[in-house]
Backbone as numpy.savetxt, mean C-alpha at the origin, in Angstrom:
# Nx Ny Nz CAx CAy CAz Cx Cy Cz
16.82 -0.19 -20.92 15.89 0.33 -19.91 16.69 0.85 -18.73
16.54 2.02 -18.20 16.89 3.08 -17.02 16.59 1.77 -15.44
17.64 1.98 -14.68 17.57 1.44 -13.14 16.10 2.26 -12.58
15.69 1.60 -11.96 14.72 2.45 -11.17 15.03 1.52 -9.69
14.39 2.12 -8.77 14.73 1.79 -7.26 13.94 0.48 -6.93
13.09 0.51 -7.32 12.64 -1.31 -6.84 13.41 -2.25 -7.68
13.88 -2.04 -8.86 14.92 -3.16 -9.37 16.29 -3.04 -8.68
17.03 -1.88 -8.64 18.00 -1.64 -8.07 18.26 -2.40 -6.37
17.12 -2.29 -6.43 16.92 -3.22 -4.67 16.77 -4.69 -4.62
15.86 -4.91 -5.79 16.15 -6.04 -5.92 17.22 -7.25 -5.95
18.16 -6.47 -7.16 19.49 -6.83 -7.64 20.57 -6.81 -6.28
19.80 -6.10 -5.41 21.03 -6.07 -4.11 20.84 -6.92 -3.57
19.45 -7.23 -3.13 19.13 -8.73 -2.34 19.85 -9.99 -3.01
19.36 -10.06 -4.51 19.39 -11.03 -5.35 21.13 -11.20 -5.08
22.42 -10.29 -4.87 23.28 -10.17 -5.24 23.68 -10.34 -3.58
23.14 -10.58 -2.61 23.54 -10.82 -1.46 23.90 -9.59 -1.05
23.97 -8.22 -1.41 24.32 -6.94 -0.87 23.96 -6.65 0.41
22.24 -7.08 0.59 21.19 -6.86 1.17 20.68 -8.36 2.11
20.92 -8.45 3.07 20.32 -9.63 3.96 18.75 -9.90 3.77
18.31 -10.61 3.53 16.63 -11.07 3.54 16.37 -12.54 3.77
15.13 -12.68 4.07 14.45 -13.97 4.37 14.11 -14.85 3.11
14.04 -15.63 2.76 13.84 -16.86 1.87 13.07 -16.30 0.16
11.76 -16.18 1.55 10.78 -15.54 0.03 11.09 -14.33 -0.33
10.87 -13.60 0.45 11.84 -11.57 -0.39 12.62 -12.26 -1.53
13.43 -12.70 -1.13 14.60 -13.15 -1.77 14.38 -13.50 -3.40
12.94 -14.39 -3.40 12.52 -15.02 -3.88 11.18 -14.20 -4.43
11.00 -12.86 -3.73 10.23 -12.35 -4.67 11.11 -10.80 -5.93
12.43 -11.14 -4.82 13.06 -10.03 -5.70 13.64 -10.72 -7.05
14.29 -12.11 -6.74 14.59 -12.57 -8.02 13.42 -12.76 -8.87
12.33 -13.18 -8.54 11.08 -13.12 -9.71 10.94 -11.78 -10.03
11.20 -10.46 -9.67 11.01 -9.04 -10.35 12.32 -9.66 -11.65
13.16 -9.92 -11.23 14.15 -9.66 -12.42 14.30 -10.41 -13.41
13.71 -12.00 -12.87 13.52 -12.49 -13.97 12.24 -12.19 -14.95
11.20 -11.45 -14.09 10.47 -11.18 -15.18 9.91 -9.74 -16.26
11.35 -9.38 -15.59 11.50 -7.65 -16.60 12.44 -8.68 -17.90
12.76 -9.71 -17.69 13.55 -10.07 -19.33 12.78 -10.82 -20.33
11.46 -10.77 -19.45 10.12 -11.91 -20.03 9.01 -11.37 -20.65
9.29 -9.59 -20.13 7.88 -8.85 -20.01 7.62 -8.63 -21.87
6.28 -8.77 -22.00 5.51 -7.98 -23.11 5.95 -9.45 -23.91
5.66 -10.94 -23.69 6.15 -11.91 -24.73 4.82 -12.63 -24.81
4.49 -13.61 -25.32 3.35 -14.09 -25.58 3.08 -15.14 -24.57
3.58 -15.61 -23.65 3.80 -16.48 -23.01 3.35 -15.30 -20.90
4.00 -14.06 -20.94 4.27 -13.45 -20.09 3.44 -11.67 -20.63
2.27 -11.51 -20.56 1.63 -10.30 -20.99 1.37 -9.53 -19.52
2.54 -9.51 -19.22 2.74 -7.91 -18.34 3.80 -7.02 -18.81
3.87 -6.00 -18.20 5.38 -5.48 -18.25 5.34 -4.00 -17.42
6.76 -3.94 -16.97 6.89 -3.07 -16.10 7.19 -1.69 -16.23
6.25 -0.58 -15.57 5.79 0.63 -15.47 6.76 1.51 -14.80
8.18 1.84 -15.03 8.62 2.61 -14.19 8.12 3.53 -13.35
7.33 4.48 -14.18 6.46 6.12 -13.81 5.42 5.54 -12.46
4.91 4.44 -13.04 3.90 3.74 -11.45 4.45 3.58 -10.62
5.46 3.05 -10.95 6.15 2.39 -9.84 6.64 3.41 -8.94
7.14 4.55 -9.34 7.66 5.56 -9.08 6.89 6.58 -8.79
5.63 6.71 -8.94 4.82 7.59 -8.62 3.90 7.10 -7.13
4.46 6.22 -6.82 3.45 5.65 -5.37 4.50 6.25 -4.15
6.48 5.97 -4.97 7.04 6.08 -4.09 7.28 7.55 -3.75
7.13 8.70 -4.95 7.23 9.92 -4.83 6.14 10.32 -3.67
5.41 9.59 -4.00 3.94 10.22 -3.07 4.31 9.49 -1.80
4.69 8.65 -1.27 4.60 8.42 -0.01 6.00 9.48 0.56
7.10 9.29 -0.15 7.95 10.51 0.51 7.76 12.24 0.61
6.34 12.29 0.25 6.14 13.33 0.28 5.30 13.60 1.73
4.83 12.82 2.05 4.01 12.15 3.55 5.00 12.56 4.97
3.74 13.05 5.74 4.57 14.30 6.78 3.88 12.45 7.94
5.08 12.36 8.58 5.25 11.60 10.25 4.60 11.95 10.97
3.57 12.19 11.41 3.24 12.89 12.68 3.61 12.57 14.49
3.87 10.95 14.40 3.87 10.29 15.46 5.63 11.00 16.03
5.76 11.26 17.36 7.27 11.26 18.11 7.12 12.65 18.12
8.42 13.20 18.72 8.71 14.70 18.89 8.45 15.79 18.41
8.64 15.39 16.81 8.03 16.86 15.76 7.73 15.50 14.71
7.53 16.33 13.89 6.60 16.13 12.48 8.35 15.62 11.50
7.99 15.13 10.94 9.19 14.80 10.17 8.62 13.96 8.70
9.52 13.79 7.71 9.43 13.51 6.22 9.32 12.21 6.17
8.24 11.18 5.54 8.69 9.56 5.04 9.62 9.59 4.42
10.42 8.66 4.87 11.76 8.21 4.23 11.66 6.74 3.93
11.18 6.24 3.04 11.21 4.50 2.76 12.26 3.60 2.58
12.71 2.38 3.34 13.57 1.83 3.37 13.42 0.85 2.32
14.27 0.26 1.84 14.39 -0.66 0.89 13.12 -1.73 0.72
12.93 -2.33 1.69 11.98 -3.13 1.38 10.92 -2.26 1.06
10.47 -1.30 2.01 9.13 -0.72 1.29 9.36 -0.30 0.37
10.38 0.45 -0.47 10.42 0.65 -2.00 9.78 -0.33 -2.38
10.27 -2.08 -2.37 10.21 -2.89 -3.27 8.55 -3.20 -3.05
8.22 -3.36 -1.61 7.02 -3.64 -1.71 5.85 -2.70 -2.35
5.90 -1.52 -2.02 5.26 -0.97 -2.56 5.45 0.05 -4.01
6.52 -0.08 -4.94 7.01 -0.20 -6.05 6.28 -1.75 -6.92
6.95 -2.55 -6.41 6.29 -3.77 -7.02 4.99 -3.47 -7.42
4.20 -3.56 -6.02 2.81 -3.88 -6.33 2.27 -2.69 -7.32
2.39 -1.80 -7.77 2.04 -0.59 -8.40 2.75 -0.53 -9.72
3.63 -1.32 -10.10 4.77 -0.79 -11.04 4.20 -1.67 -12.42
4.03 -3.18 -12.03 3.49 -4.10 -12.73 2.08 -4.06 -13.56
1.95 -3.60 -14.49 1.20 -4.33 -15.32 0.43 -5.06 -16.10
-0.95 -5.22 -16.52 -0.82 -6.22 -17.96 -1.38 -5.94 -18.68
-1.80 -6.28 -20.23 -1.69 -5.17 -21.45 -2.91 -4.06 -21.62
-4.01 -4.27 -20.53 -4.80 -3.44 -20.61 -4.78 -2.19 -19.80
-3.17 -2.18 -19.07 -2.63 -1.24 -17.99 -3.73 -1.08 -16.75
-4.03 -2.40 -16.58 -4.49 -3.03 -14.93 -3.01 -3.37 -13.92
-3.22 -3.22 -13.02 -2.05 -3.66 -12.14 -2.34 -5.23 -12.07
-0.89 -5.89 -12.21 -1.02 -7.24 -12.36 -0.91 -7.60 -11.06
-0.41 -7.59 -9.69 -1.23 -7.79 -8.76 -2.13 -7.17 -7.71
-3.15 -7.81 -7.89 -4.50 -7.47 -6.86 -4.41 -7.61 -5.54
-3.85 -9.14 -5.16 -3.52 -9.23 -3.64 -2.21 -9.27 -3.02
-2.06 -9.09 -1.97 -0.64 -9.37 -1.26 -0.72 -9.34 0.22
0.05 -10.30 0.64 0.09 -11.64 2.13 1.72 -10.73 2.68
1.43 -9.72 3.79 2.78 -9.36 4.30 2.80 -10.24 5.81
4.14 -10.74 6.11 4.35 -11.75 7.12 5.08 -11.07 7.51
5.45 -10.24 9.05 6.45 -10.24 9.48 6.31 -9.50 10.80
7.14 -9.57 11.47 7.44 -9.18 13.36 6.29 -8.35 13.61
6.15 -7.93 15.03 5.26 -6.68 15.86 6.57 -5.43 14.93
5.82 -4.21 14.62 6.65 -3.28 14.77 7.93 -3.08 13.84
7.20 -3.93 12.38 7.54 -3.12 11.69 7.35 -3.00 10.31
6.64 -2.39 10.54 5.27 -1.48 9.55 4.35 -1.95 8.45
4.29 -2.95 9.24 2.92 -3.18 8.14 1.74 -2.26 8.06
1.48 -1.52 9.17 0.06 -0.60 9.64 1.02 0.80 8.76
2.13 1.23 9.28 2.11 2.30 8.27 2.61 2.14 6.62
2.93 1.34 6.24 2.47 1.11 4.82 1.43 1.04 4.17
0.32 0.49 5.08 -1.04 0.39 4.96 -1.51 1.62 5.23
-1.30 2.48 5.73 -1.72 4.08 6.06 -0.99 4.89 4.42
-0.20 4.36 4.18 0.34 4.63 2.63 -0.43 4.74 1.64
-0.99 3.43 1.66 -1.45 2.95 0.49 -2.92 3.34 0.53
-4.20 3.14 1.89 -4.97 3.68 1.79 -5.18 5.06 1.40
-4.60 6.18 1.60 -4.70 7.20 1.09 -4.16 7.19 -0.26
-3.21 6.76 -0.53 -2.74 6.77 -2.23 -4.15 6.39 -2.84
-4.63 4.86 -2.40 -5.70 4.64 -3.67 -6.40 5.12 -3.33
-7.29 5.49 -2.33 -8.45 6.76 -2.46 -8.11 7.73 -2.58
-7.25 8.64 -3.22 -7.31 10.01 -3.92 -6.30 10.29 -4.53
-5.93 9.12 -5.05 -4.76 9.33 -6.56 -4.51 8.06 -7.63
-5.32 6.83 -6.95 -5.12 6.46 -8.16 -6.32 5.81 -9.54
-6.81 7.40 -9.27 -7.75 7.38 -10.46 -9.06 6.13 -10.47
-9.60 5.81 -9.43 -10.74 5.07 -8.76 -11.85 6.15 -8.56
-12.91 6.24 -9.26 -14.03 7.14 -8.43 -15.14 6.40 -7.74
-15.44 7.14 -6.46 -16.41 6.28 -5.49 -16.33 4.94 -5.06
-15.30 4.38 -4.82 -14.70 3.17 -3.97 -15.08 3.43 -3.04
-14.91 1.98 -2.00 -15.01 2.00 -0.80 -13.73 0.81 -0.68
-12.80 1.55 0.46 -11.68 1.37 0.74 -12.19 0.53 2.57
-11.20 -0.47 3.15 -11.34 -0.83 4.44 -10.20 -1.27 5.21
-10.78 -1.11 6.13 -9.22 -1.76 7.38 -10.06 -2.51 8.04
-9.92 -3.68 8.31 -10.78 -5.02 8.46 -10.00 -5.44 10.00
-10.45 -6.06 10.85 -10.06 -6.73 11.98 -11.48 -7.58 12.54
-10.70 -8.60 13.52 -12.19 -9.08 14.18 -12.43 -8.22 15.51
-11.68 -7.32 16.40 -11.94 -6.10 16.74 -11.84 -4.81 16.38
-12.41 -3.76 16.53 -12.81 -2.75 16.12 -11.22 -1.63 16.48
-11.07 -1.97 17.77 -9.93 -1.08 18.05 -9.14 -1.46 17.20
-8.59 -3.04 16.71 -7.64 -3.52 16.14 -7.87 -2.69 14.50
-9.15 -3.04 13.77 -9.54 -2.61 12.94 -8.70 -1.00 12.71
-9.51 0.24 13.54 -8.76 1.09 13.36 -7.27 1.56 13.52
-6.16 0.77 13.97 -4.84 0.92 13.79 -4.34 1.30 12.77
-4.94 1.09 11.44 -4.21 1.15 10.04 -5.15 2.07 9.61
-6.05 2.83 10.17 -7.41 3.53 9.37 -6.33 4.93 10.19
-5.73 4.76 11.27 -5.81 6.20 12.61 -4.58 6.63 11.72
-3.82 5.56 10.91 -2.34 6.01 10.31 -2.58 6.77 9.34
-3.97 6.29 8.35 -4.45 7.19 7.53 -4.54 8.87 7.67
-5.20 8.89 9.18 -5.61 9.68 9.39 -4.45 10.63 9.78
-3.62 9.92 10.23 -2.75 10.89 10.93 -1.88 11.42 9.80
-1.78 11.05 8.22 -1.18 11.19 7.57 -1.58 12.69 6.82
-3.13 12.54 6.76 -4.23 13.44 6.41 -4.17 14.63 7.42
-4.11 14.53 8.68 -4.82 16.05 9.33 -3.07 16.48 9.91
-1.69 15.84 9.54 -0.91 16.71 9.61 -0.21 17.32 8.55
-0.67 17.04 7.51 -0.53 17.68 6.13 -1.28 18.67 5.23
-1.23 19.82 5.42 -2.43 20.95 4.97 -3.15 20.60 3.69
-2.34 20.32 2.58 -2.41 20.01 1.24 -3.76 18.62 1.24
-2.92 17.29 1.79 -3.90 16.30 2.20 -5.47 16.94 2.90
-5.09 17.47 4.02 -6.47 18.38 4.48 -7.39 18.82 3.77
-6.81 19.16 2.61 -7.84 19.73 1.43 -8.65 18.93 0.67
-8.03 17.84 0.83 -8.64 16.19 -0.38 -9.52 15.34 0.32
-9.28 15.42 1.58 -9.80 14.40 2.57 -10.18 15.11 3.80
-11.27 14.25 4.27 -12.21 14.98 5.44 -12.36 13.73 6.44
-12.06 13.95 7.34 -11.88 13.07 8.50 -13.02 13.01 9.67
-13.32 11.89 9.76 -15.05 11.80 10.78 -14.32 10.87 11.81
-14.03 11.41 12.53 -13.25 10.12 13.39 -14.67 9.54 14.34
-15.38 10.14 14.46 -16.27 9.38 15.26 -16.98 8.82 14.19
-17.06 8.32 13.64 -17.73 7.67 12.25 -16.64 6.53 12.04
-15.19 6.66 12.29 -14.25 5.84 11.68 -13.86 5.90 10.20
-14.20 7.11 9.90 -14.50 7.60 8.32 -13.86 8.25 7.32
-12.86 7.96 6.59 -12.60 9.59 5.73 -12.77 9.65 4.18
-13.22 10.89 4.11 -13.75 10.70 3.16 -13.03 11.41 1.76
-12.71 10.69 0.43 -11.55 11.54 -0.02 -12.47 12.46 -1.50
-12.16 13.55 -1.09 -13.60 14.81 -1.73 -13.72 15.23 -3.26
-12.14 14.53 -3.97 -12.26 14.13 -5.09 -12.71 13.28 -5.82
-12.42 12.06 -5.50 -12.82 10.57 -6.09 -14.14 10.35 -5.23
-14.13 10.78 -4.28 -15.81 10.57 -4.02 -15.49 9.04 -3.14
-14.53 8.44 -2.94 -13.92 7.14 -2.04 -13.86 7.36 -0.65
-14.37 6.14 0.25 -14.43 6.55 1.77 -13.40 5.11 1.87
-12.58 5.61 3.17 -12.21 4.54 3.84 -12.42 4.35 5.00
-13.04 3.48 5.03 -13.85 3.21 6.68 -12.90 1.56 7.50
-13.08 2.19 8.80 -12.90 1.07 9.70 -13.96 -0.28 10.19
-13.85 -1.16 9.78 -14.65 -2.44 10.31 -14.05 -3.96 10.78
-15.20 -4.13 11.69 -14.87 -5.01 12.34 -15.64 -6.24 12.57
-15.63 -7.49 13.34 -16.67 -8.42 13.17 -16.95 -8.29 14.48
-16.80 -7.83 15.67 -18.04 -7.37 16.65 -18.82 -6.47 15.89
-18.36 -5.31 15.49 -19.23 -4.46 15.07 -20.47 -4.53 13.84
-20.45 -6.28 13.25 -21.13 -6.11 12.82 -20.53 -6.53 11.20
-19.43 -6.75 10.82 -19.04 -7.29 9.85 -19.73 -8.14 9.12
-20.10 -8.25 7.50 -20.58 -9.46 7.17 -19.66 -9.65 5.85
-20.05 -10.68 5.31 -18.82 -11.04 4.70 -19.13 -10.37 2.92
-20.23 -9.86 2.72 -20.48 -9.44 1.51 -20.08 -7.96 0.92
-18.79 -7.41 1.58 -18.66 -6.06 1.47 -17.83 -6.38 0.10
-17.96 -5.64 -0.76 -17.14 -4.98 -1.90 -16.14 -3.80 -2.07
-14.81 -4.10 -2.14 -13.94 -2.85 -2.36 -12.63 -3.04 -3.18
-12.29 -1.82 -3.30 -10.99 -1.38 -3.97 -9.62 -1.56 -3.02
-9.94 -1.74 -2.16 -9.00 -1.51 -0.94 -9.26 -2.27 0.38
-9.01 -3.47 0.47 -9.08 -4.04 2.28 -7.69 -4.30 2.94
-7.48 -3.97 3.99 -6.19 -4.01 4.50 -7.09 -5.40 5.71
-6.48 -6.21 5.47 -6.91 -7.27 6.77 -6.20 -7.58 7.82
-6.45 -7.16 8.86 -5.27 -7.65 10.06 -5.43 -8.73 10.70
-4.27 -9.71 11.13 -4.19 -11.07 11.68 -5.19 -11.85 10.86
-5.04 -12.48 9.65 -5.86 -12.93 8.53 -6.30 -14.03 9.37
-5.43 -14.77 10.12 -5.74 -16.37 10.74 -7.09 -16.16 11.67
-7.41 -15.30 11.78 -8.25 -14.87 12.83 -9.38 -14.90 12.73
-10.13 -14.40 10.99 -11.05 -14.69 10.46 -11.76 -15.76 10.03
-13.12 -16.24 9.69 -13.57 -17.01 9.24 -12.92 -17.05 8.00
């Protein structure tokens, strides 16, 4: 089997190349131990290069809008892995084998634009029709932080412009293929706990009921 960039990253952490915290550490050695496990009767996943690789093509194709000029995503190692991982994996009915994921780490640095990543990836590419996608907070301003990244990803990219339609006074966009909205909510505004989706980005989880 061919290197691809979330193993390759892995193997650097795993190999001390790469400085990381406990669990990374600990989630890169579980990628590798379980590409030698995959497709066994015991372990019914296995890993998707082309997925994996097709989340990361698409986010480097993603125009910056924020600072001086407009400039190209460039993903650093961890976001390869994180968002490689979660997309790359597997299981035999070619479902992605994981559904959720718990990111822990400092002010400032990037959990909201990874999450501006990924909301637009799964509402209008990865083959979902009519979802409802969310950016969750117990305030509303907080709420939209990770919805505005969306947005900003969408109205400085012509191509994106074409797929997706942006209601900012609504908190809304709407993606014109898949027929998927991702909306901003909040629990002043009215949150209840019975919403259904393809997509919730939750901010400050401790915060919630």
């Amino acid at each position: 089997m061919s290197k691809d960039r979330v193993t390759e990253y892995a193997e650097s952490v795993v190999n001390g190349e790469i400085r990381s915290g406990k669990l990374h550490l600990l989630a890169c050695q579980r990628h590798l131990n379980d590409l030698k496990r995959q497709n066994t009767t015991d372990f019914p996943y296995y890993w998707d290069i082309k997925a994996s690789e097709r989340i990361l093509e698409y986010a480097e194709t993603l125009t910056i809008a924020e600072g001086g000029k407009p400039r190209k995503v460039e993903l650093i190692g961890s976001q390869i892995f994180d968002l490689g991982c979660r997309f790359g994996w597997k299981n035999k009915k070619g479902f992605r084998r994981f559904r959720r994921s718990y990111i822990c780490m400092g002010r400032q640095n990037g959990k909201t634009f990874e999450n501006g990543i990924l909301g637009t990836y799964i509402g209008g590419f990865a083959g979902y029709n009519h979802g409802k996608l969310f950016t969750v907070a117990t305030k509303k301003r907080q709420a939209r932080l990770a919805w505005e990244e969306m947005a900003k990803f969408v109205t400085i990219d012509p191509d994106l412009g074409e797929l997706f339609r942006v209601k900012d006074y609504k908190s809304t966009i709407e993606a014109l293929e898949t027929k998927c909205t991702i909306e901003a909510l909040s629990r002043e505004a009215g949150l209840d706990d019975g919403f259904r989706s393809i997509f919730s980005s939750i901010d400050e989880l401790h915060q919630h009921k």
